[in-house]
Amino acid sequence: MADNAEILSGLAEIVEEVAGIDAADVSTEKSFVDDLDIDSLSMVEIAVQAEDKFGVKIPDDQLAELKTVGDAVSYIAKNK
Amino acid sequence: MSTPPDVVVTGYGATTPLGGDAVSTWDALLAGKSGVGLTQGEWVGKYDLPVKISAQLAVEPTEILARVQARRMDRCEQVAVVAAREAWAHAGSPEVESERLAVVIGTGIGGAVTLLAQDDLLENDGLRKVSPLTVPMLMPNGPAAMVSLEIGARGGVHAPASACASGAEALAWAWRLLRAGEVDVVVAGGAEACITGITVAGFVQARTLSRRNDEPERASRPFDVGRDGFVLGEGSGIMVLERADFAAARGATVHGKLAGIGLTSDAYHITGPDPEGAGQTRAMAAAVRSAGLEPSDIGHVNCHATSTVVGDVGESVAVRKALGEHPVLTAPKSALGHLVGAAGAVEGLIAMLSVRDGVIPATLNLEDLDPGVSLDVVAGEPRKVELSAAMNNSFGFGGHNASLVFTRP
């Protein structure tokens, strides 16, 4: 089972691929919308890729709750 | 009422089968190069289509755009942004209030390639794999909207769809917006990138494409007796048009004037041109009239002439009716292929450069002029000629006729 650091680095790769943000800038305290400037369309793509990568389900109502990178890492860790 | 302002061109850009920008396209055209070759693409081997040639881009837009920007756009949006960026920089990135800046970019087909790819994903992998960007990538106003984001245009974004006349119609609408005083600057043109199995198959079934697969560079031969259809191309041409007083006040370099336009429709047949050429004749006459000129002033016509058997002769007859026997013709699709919704914009630009530089590019592959044409068509070498005014024609499936008149600034 992957630990949180592995999830973070995997998620950062996805964010870089979809939104072009340097993976090194994707840290737990960052807000997807306010800090990383990721729009709702890109969030959908990121969620679909994260589901595939980590084998989790991220329903739409959950996705809306994942405000920061840390929120997403915790959710994935808990629901894998 | 005050006199409507003159409309001038202060910048231009293009990406075509002949070059990745406007200058290389113009140079290649004057050098007599062809942009036609064997079609490259993953889909090519999948179907045994009888047409294996097309005019694909000289430079891939993904080599120019940032990776993430490119992946959010259909190819026809990519080419529009590439050409618009060049045009905007060429115009000196005009300082204009965003509410006084508009975009008009037409496309014939739009994001068909996206539609097909996403439909495959839905079919094979289900809903989850369908991109949330599917609709903004396939919508026909996508190229215009993407360009509006690039330059911050808030004075209106428009996307005329008139098949192969879309690019010319976009320039005509830009002229109307500027003449009406609605805005000060318009970024206008056309974009197309739909060379794929279904579009080629559709044009094949309509019996419109050349099958000269063994000699791609000789396939597009407008006005030649051996012509057997057009060659599908892709690309974009974009101009920055301004009110003449606005351009003068900011000290912009003016490359030409869009002096007049004519837009008409045939209401005759969905694909076939009116054999009398009445709609084409009316478009040409309207363009001359709105430019405040006489037919005798038009020294050159940059023709729509796609290399189809019926269309080329019909256009020459309409030119004779509308303008007389004197205009010298050329057919840039002989080199570029048919850029569909981008054709009128790229070829309008070529017509304007012919006036500015005093040279008309040759029609490639014109070895045996169709006797039905009986007009002077430039062949072999480019012709140096002083022009005060030139016309560009574009006609589209649906009975659309668009004529533009360019003059010296």
CSV table of N, CA and C in Angstrom, one decimal, chain B residues 254-365:
chain,number,residue,atom,x,y,z
B,254,VAL,N,0.5,49.8,-42.4
B,254,VAL,CA,-0.6,49.3,-43.2
B,254,VAL,C,-0.2,48.6,-44.4
B,255,HIS,N,-0.7,47.3,-44.5
B,255,HIS,CA,-0.2,46.5,-45.7
B,255,HIS,C,-1.2,46.5,-46.8
B,256,GLY,N,-2.4,46.9,-46.6
B,256,GLY,CA,-3.4,47.0,-47.6
B,256,GLY,C,-4.7,47.4,-47.0
B,257,LYS,N,-5.7,47.6,-47.9
B,257,LYS,CA,-7.0,48.0,-47.5
B,257,LYS,C,-8.0,47.0,-48.0
B,258,LEU,N,-8.9,46.6,-47.0
B,258,LEU,CA,-10.0,45.8,-47.5
B,258,LEU,C,-11.1,46.8,-47.9
B,259,ALA,N,-11.2,47.0,-49.2
B,259,ALA,CA,-12.0,48.1,-49.7
B,259,ALA,C,-13.5,47.8,-49.8
B,260,GLY,N,-13.8,46.6,-50.1
B,260,GLY,CA,-15.2,46.2,-50.4
B,260,GLY,C,-15.4,44.7,-50.3
B,261,ILE,N,-16.7,44.4,-50.0
B,261,ILE,CA,-17.0,43.0,-49.9
B,261,ILE,C,-18.4,42.7,-50.5
B,262,GLY,N,-18.5,41.5,-51.0
B,262,GLY,CA,-19.9,41.0,-51.5
B,262,GLY,C,-20.2,39.7,-51.0
B,263,LEU,N,-21.3,39.5,-50.3
B,263,LEU,CA,-21.8,38.2,-49.9
B,263,LEU,C,-23.1,37.9,-50.5
B,264,THR,N,-23.3,36.8,-51.2
B,264,THR,CA,-24.6,36.5,-51.8
B,264,THR,C,-24.8,34.9,-51.6
B,265,SER,N,-26.0,34.5,-51.9
B,265,SER,CA,-26.3,33.1,-51.8
B,265,SER,C,-27.1,32.7,-53.1
B,266,ASP,N,-26.9,31.4,-53.4
B,266,ASP,CA,-27.5,30.9,-54.7
B,266,ASP,C,-28.9,30.4,-54.5
B,267,ALA,N,-29.3,29.7,-53.4
B,267,ALA,CA,-30.5,29.0,-53.3
B,267,ALA,C,-30.8,28.2,-54.6
B,268,TYR,N,-29.8,27.4,-55.0
B,268,TYR,CA,-29.9,26.6,-56.2
B,268,TYR,C,-29.8,25.2,-55.9
B,269,HIS,N,-28.7,24.8,-55.3
B,269,HIS,CA,-28.4,23.4,-55.0
B,269,HIS,C,-27.5,23.3,-53.8
B,270,ILE,N,-27.6,22.3,-53.0
B,270,ILE,CA,-26.8,22.2,-51.7
B,270,ILE,C,-25.3,22.2,-52.0
B,271,THR,N,-24.9,21.5,-53.1
B,271,THR,CA,-23.4,21.5,-53.4
B,271,THR,C,-23.1,22.2,-54.7
B,272,GLY,N,-23.9,22.0,-55.7
B,272,GLY,CA,-23.6,22.4,-57.0
B,272,GLY,C,-23.7,24.0,-57.2
B,273,PRO,N,-22.8,24.6,-57.9
B,273,PRO,CA,-22.9,26.0,-58.2
B,273,PRO,C,-24.0,26.3,-59.3
B,274,ASP,N,-24.7,27.4,-59.1
B,274,ASP,CA,-25.6,27.8,-60.2
B,274,ASP,C,-24.9,27.9,-61.5
B,275,PRO,N,-25.3,27.1,-62.5
B,275,PRO,CA,-24.6,27.1,-63.8
B,275,PRO,C,-24.5,28.5,-64.5
B,276,GLU,N,-25.4,29.3,-64.2
B,276,GLU,CA,-25.3,30.7,-64.8
B,276,GLU,C,-24.4,31.5,-64.0
B,277,GLY,N,-23.9,31.1,-62.8
B,277,GLY,CA,-23.0,31.8,-62.0
B,277,GLY,C,-23.6,33.2,-61.5
B,278,ALA,N,-24.9,33.2,-61.4
B,278,ALA,CA,-25.6,34.5,-61.0
B,278,ALA,C,-25.2,35.0,-59.6
B,279,GLY,N,-25.2,34.0,-58.7
B,279,GLY,CA,-24.8,34.4,-57.3
B,279,GLY,C,-23.4,34.9,-57.2
B,280,GLN,N,-22.5,34.2,-57.9
B,280,GLN,CA,-21.1,34.6,-57.9
B,280,GLN,C,-20.9,36.0,-58.6
B,281,THR,N,-21.6,36.2,-59.7
B,281,THR,CA,-21.5,37.5,-60.4
B,281,THR,C,-22.0,38.6,-59.5
B,282,ARG,N,-23.1,38.3,-58.8
B,282,ARG,CA,-23.6,39.4,-57.9
B,282,ARG,C,-22.7,39.7,-56.7
B,283,ALA,N,-22.0,38.6,-56.2
B,283,ALA,CA,-21.0,38.8,-55.1
B,283,ALA,C,-19.9,39.7,-55.6
B,284,MET,N,-19.4,39.4,-56.8
B,284,MET,CA,-18.2,40.2,-57.3
B,284,MET,C,-18.7,41.6,-57.6
B,285,ALA,N,-19.8,41.8,-58.1
B,285,ALA,CA,-20.3,43.1,-58.5
B,285,ALA,C,-20.5,43.9,-57.2
B,286,ALA,N,-21.1,43.3,-56.1
B,286,ALA,CA,-21.3,44.0,-54.9
B,286,ALA,C,-20.0,44.4,-54.2
B,287,ALA,N,-19.0,43.5,-54.3
B,287,ALA,CA,-17.7,43.8,-53.7
B,287,ALA,C,-17.1,45.1,-54.4
B,288,VAL,N,-17.2,45.1,-55.7
B,288,VAL,CA,-16.6,46.3,-56.5
B,288,VAL,C,-17.4,47.5,-56.1
B,289,ARG,N,-18.7,47.4,-56.0
B,289,ARG,CA,-19.6,48.6,-55.7
B,289,ARG,C,-19.3,49.1,-54.3
B,290,SER,N,-19.2,48.2,-53.4
B,290,SER,CA,-19.0,48.6,-52.0
B,290,SER,C,-17.6,49.2,-51.8
B,291,ALA,N,-16.7,48.9,-52.7
B,291,ALA,CA,-15.3,49.5,-52.7
B,291,ALA,C,-15.3,50.8,-53.3
B,292,GLY,N,-16.4,51.2,-53.9
B,292,GLY,CA,-16.5,52.5,-54.6
B,292,GLY,C,-15.7,52.5,-55.9
B,293,LEU,N,-15.5,51.3,-56.5
B,293,LEU,CA,-14.7,51.2,-57.7
B,293,LEU,C,-15.6,50.8,-58.9
B,294,GLU,N,-14.9,50.7,-60.0
B,294,GLU,CA,-15.5,50.2,-61.3
B,294,GLU,C,-14.9,48.8,-61.6
B,295,PRO,N,-15.6,48.0,-62.3
B,295,PRO,CA,-15.1,46.7,-62.7
B,295,PRO,C,-13.7,46.8,-63.3
B,296,SER,N,-13.5,47.9,-64.1
B,296,SER,CA,-12.2,48.0,-64.8
B,296,SER,C,-11.1,48.3,-63.9
B,297,ASP,N,-11.4,48.6,-62.6
B,297,ASP,CA,-10.3,48.9,-61.6
B,297,ASP,C,-9.7,47.6,-61.1
B,298,ILE,N,-10.4,46.4,-61.3
B,298,ILE,CA,-9.9,45.2,-60.7
B,298,ILE,C,-9.0,44.5,-61.7
B,299,GLY,N,-7.7,44.6,-61.4
B,299,GLY,CA,-6.7,44.1,-62.4
B,299,GLY,C,-6.5,42.6,-62.2
B,300,HIS,N,-6.9,42.0,-61.1
B,300,HIS,CA,-6.5,40.7,-60.8
B,300,HIS,C,-7.5,40.0,-59.9
B,301,VAL,N,-7.8,38.7,-60.2
B,301,VAL,CA,-8.7,38.0,-59.4
B,301,VAL,C,-8.0,36.7,-58.9
B,302,ASN,N,-7.9,36.6,-57.6
B,302,ASN,CA,-7.4,35.5,-56.9
B,302,ASN,C,-8.6,34.5,-56.7
B,303,CYS,N,-8.6,33.5,-57.6
B,303,CYS,CA,-9.8,32.7,-57.8
B,303,CYS,C,-10.0,31.7,-56.7
B,304,HIS,N,-11.3,31.3,-56.5
B,304,HIS,CA,-11.7,30.2,-55.7
B,304,HIS,C,-11.2,28.9,-56.4
B,305,ALA,N,-11.3,28.8,-57.7
B,305,ALA,CA,-10.9,27.7,-58.5
B,305,ALA,C,-10.2,26.5,-57.8
B,306,THR,N,-11.0,25.5,-57.5
B,306,THR,CA,-10.5,24.4,-56.7
B,306,THR,C,-9.9,23.3,-57.4
B,307,SER,N,-10.1,23.3,-58.8
B,307,SER,CA,-9.6,22.2,-59.6
B,307,SER,C,-10.7,21.1,-59.9
B,308,THR,N,-12.0,21.5,-59.7
B,308,THR,CA,-13.1,20.7,-60.1
B,308,THR,C,-13.5,21.0,-61.5
B,309,VAL,N,-14.1,20.0,-62.2
B,309,VAL,CA,-14.4,20.2,-63.6
B,309,VAL,C,-15.4,21.3,-63.8
B,310,VAL,N,-16.5,21.3,-63.0
B,310,VAL,CA,-17.5,22.3,-63.2
B,310,VAL,C,-17.2,23.6,-62.6
B,311,GLY,N,-16.6,23.7,-61.4
B,311,GLY,CA,-16.5,24.9,-60.7
B,311,GLY,C,-15.6,25.9,-61.4
B,312,ASP,N,-14.4,25.5,-61.9
B,312,ASP,CA,-13.4,26.4,-62.4
B,312,ASP,C,-13.9,27.2,-63.6
B,313,VAL,N,-14.5,26.5,-64.5
B,313,VAL,CA,-15.0,27.1,-65.7
B,313,VAL,C,-16.2,28.1,-65.3
B,314,GLY,N,-17.1,27.6,-64.4
B,314,GLY,CA,-18.2,28.5,-64.0
B,314,GLY,C,-17.7,29.8,-63.4
B,315,GLU,N,-16.6,29.7,-62.6
B,315,GLU,CA,-16.1,30.9,-62.0
B,315,GLU,C,-15.6,31.9,-63.0
B,316,SER,N,-14.9,31.3,-64.0
B,316,SER,CA,-14.3,32.2,-65.0
B,316,SER,C,-15.4,32.9,-65.8
B,317,VAL,N,-16.5,32.2,-66.0
B,317,VAL,CA,-17.6,32.8,-66.8
B,317,VAL,C,-18.2,33.9,-65.9
B,318,ALA,N,-18.3,33.7,-64.6
B,318,ALA,CA,-18.8,34.7,-63.7
B,318,ALA,C,-17.9,35.9,-63.6
B,319,VAL,N,-16.6,35.7,-63.6
B,319,VAL,CA,-15.6,36.8,-63.6
B,319,VAL,C,-15.8,37.6,-64.8
B,320,ARG,N,-16.0,37.0,-66.0
B,320,ARG,CA,-16.1,37.7,-67.2
B,320,ARG,C,-17.4,38.6,-67.2
B,321,LYS,N,-18.5,38.0,-66.7
B,321,LYS,CA,-19.8,38.7,-66.6
B,321,LYS,C,-19.6,39.9,-65.6
B,322,ALA,N,-19.0,39.7,-64.5
B,322,ALA,CA,-19.0,40.7,-63.4
B,322,ALA,C,-18.0,41.8,-63.7
B,323,LEU,N,-16.8,41.4,-64.3
B,323,LEU,CA,-15.7,42.3,-64.3
B,323,LEU,C,-15.2,42.6,-65.7
B,324,GLY,N,-15.4,41.7,-66.6
B,324,GLY,CA,-14.9,41.9,-68.0
B,324,GLY,C,-13.8,40.9,-68.3
B,325,GLU,N,-13.1,41.1,-69.4
B,325,GLU,CA,-12.1,40.2,-69.9
B,325,GLU,C,-10.7,40.5,-69.4
B,326,HIS,N,-10.6,41.7,-68.8
B,326,HIS,CA,-9.2,42.2,-68.5
B,326,HIS,C,-8.5,41.6,-67.2
B,327,PRO,N,-9.3,41.1,-66.2
B,327,PRO,CA,-8.5,40.7,-65.0
B,327,PRO,C,-7.6,39.5,-65.3
B,328,VAL,N,-6.4,39.5,-64.6
B,328,VAL,CA,-5.5,38.4,-64.7
B,328,VAL,C,-5.8,37.5,-63.5
B,329,LEU,N,-5.9,36.2,-63.8
B,329,LEU,CA,-6.4,35.3,-62.8
B,329,LEU,C,-5.2,34.4,-62.2
B,330,THR,N,-5.3,34.0,-61.0
B,330,THR,CA,-4.5,32.9,-60.5
B,330,THR,C,-5.3,32.1,-59.5
B,331,ALA,N,-4.8,30.8,-59.3
B,331,ALA,CA,-5.6,29.9,-58.5
B,331,ALA,C,-4.6,29.3,-57.4
B,332,PRO,N,-4.5,29.9,-56.2
B,332,PRO,CA,-3.5,29.4,-55.3
B,332,PRO,C,-3.8,28.0,-54.7
B,333,LYS,N,-5.0,27.5,-54.9
B,333,LYS,CA,-5.2,26.1,-54.5
B,333,LYS,C,-4.4,25.1,-55.2
B,334,SER,N,-3.8,25.5,-56.4
B,334,SER,CA,-2.9,24.6,-57.1
B,334,SER,C,-1.7,24.3,-56.2
B,335,ALA,N,-1.3,25.2,-55.3
B,335,ALA,CA,-0.2,24.9,-54.5
B,335,ALA,C,-0.6,24.6,-53.0
B,336,LEU,N,-1.6,25.2,-52.6
B,336,LEU,CA,-2.0,25.1,-51.1
B,336,LEU,C,-2.9,23.9,-50.9
B,337,GLY,N,-3.6,23.4,-52.0
B,337,GLY,CA,-4.7,22.5,-51.8
B,337,GLY,C,-5.9,23.4,-51.3
B,338,HIS,N,-7.0,22.7,-50.9
B,338,HIS,CA,-8.2,23.4,-50.6
B,338,HIS,C,-8.3,23.5,-49.0
B,339,LEU,N,-8.1,24.6,-48.4
B,339,LEU,CA,-8.1,24.8,-47.0
B,339,LEU,C,-9.5,25.0,-46.4
B,340,VAL,N,-10.5,24.7,-47.2
B,340,VAL,CA,-11.9,24.7,-46.8
B,340,VAL,C,-12.2,26.0,-46.0
B,341,GLY,N,-12.5,26.0,-44.8
B,341,GLY,CA,-12.9,27.2,-44.0
B,341,GLY,C,-11.8,28.2,-43.9
B,342,ALA,N,-10.5,27.8,-44.1
B,342,ALA,CA,-9.4,28.7,-44.0
B,342,ALA,C,-9.1,29.3,-45.4
B,343,ALA,N,-9.6,28.7,-46.4
B,343,ALA,CA,-9.1,29.0,-47.8
B,343,ALA,C,-9.3,30.5,-48.1
B,344,GLY,N,-10.5,31.1,-47.8
B,344,GLY,CA,-10.7,32.5,-48.2
B,344,GLY,C,-9.8,33.4,-47.4
B,345,ALA,N,-9.5,33.1,-46.2
B,345,ALA,CA,-8.6,34.0,-45.4
B,345,ALA,C,-7.2,33.9,-45.9
B,346,VAL,N,-6.7,32.7,-46.1
B,346,VAL,CA,-5.3,32.6,-46.6
B,346,VAL,C,-5.2,33.2,-48.0
B,347,GLU,N,-6.2,32.9,-48.9
B,347,GLU,CA,-6.1,33.4,-50.3
B,347,GLU,C,-6.4,34.9,-50.3
B,348,GLY,N,-7.3,35.4,-49.4
B,348,GLY,CA,-7.5,36.9,-49.3
B,348,GLY,C,-6.2,37.6,-49.0
B,349,LEU,N,-5.4,36.9,-48.1
B,349,LEU,CA,-4.1,37.5,-47.7
B,349,LEU,C,-3.2,37.5,-48.9
B,350,ILE,N,-3.2,36.4,-49.7
B,350,ILE,CA,-2.4,36.4,-50.9
B,350,ILE,C,-2.7,37.5,-51.9
B,351,ALA,N,-4.0,37.7,-52.1
B,351,ALA,CA,-4.5,38.7,-53.0
B,351,ALA,C,-4.0,40.1,-52.5
B,352,MET,N,-4.1,40.3,-51.2
B,352,MET,CA,-3.6,41.6,-50.6
B,352,MET,C,-2.1,41.8,-50.9
B,353,LEU,N,-1.3,40.7,-50.7
B,353,LEU,CA,0.1,40.7,-50.8
B,353,LEU,C,0.4,41.0,-52.3
B,354,SER,N,-0.4,40.4,-53.2
B,354,SER,CA,-0.2,40.7,-54.6
B,354,SER,C,-0.3,42.2,-55.0
B,355,VAL,N,-1.2,42.8,-54.3
B,355,VAL,CA,-1.4,44.3,-54.6
B,355,VAL,C,-0.2,45.0,-53.9
B,356,ARG,N,0.1,44.6,-52.7
B,356,ARG,CA,1.2,45.3,-52.0
B,356,ARG,C,2.5,45.2,-52.7
B,357,ASP,N,2.9,43.9,-53.1
B,357,ASP,CA,4.2,43.6,-53.7
B,357,ASP,C,4.2,43.7,-55.2
B,358,GLY,N,3.1,43.8,-55.8
B,358,GLY,CA,3.1,43.9,-57.3
B,358,GLY,C,3.5,42.6,-58.0
B,359,VAL,N,3.0,41.5,-57.4
B,359,VAL,CA,3.4,40.2,-58.1
B,359,VAL,C,2.3,39.2,-57.8
B,360,ILE,N,1.9,38.5,-58.9
B,360,ILE,CA,0.9,37.5,-58.8
B,360,ILE,C,1.5,36.1,-58.9
B,361,PRO,N,1.3,35.2,-57.9
B,361,PRO,CA,1.9,33.9,-57.9
B,361,PRO,C,1.3,33.1,-59.1
B,362,ALA,N,2.1,32.2,-59.6
B,362,ALA,CA,1.6,31.3,-60.8
B,362,ALA,C,0.6,30.3,-60.3
B,363,THR,N,-0.2,29.8,-61.2
B,363,THR,CA,-1.1,28.7,-61.0
B,363,THR,C,-0.3,27.4,-61.3
B,364,LEU,N,0.0,26.6,-60.4
B,364,LEU,CA,0.8,25.4,-60.7
B,364,LEU,C,0.0,24.4,-61.6
B,365,ASN,N,0.7,23.6,-62.4
B,365,ASN,CA,0.2,22.5,-63.1
B,365,ASN,C,-0.8,23.0,-64.3
